[in-house]
C-alpha angles and dihedrals in degrees: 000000000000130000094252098048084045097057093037086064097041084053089062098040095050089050089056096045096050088052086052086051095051098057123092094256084050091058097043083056099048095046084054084050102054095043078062107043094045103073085047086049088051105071088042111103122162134102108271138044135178130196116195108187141096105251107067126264124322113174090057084131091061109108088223090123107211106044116185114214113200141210136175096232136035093243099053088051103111104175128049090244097056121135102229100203146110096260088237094075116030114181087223132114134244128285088358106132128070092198121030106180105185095186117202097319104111088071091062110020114119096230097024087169095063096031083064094045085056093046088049097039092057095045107103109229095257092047133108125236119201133192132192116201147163122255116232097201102056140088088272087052092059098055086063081080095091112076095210092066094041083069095056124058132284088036095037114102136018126324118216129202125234091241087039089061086040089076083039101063089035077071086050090043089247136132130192114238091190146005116200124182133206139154092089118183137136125260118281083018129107120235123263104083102147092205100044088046090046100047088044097056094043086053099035090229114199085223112078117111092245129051117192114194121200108219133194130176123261119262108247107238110212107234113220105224114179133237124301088195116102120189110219083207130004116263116269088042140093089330086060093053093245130118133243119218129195112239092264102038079053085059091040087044094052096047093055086063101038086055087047098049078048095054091050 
């Protein structure tokens, strides 16, 4: 797929997502969203930050003090420091970036394994990678079940798993440190029960409509080789210009002396 055609369709999909987020649904789950993803923000310090996602930007509290928003067209850009790209390929550098939020665009991306190589690529070592996804296996996921809604966002595209995207980021030499889980609701019902929400982030529940996993990049373990240097003799041997005598031939050695200072 060329450059042009994937950024035409990460322009639609953007300008659906943002009308889903706009909705009153949309904003119940955001605002679930961003009580998890703050106390995770708090402890981020550093100088950059990027959010690639359709939805604006939801780590704003973060004390990261330049954040880069991000959109696949100019048009669609609605802040000065917007990275204007297909998520495939940042112009970034490496290890540039102290915060990386991909926010529930895994699911739709065209090419989601090398959106999460450049994610991770641009994530400095002591940085921290967060992804939003859907949970399969919730009362959102089973409303993927009509066919009708899995043609419109948020239902639209592929649902990972958390441990799915575990074997994901071990390619990127990435582990999660920690899931958390929020948008709790029963079945048929929209989201925005208080006491449901309240009860499933205290328990950490594996059945909100959102996961959001905390990522850090693998410490990079030494390994010992050994020498590739070989000695033909020990040292202190041949190369220094002295002998080395078996234990006998020494005491054979030292009586030859001993009957010639004798002789003497």
């Amino acid at each position: 797929m060329s450059t042009e055609t994937s950024a035409q369709r990460l322009a639609a999909l953007v300008r659906e997502g943002r009308r889903f987020w706009s909705t009153p649904e949309g904003q119940v789950l955001r605002q679930a969203e961003r009580a998890c993803l703050g106390p995770a923000c708090e402890r981020l310090f550093g100088a950059h930050s990027l959010e690639l996602g359709y939805g604006g930007l939801l780590a704003d509290m973060c004390p990261v003090r330049h954040s880069l928003a991000w959109a696949p067209t100019r048009e669609l850009a609605t802040d000065p420091s917007t990275l204007v790209c297909v998520p495939e390929a940042l112009p970034l550098p490496d290890g540039c970036l102290n915060l990386v939020v991909v926010h529930h665009l895994l699911e739709v991306a065209p090419d989601p394994h090398h959106l999460l190589q450049e994610a991770a690529r641009v994530t400095a070592d002591t940085g921290k990678l967060i992804l939003f996804g859907w949970m399969p296996f919730s009362a959102g996921g089973l409303a993927r079940l009509s066919p009708a809604r899995r043609r419109r966002l948020p239902w639209a595209g592929q649902w990972r798993s958390p441990r799915r995207l575990r074997d994901w980021l071990a390619f990127v030499d990435f582990e999660i440190e920690r899931v958390d889980y929020c948008g709790f609701h029963l079945p048929g019902r929209p989201p925005g029960n208080a006491l449901l929400e309240t009860l499933g982030r205290r328990h950490n529940l594996a059945l909100g409509d959102s996961y959001m996993i905390q990522a850090c990049r693998r410490p990079q373990l030494a390994q010992r080789q050994g020498s590739r240097l070989r000695f033909a003799a020990p040292l202190g041997g041949p190369a220094l210009g002295t002998t080395r005598l078996e234990p006998g031939r020494v005491a054979r050695h030292e009586g030859s002396r001993a009957e010639k200072e004798a002789r003497g």
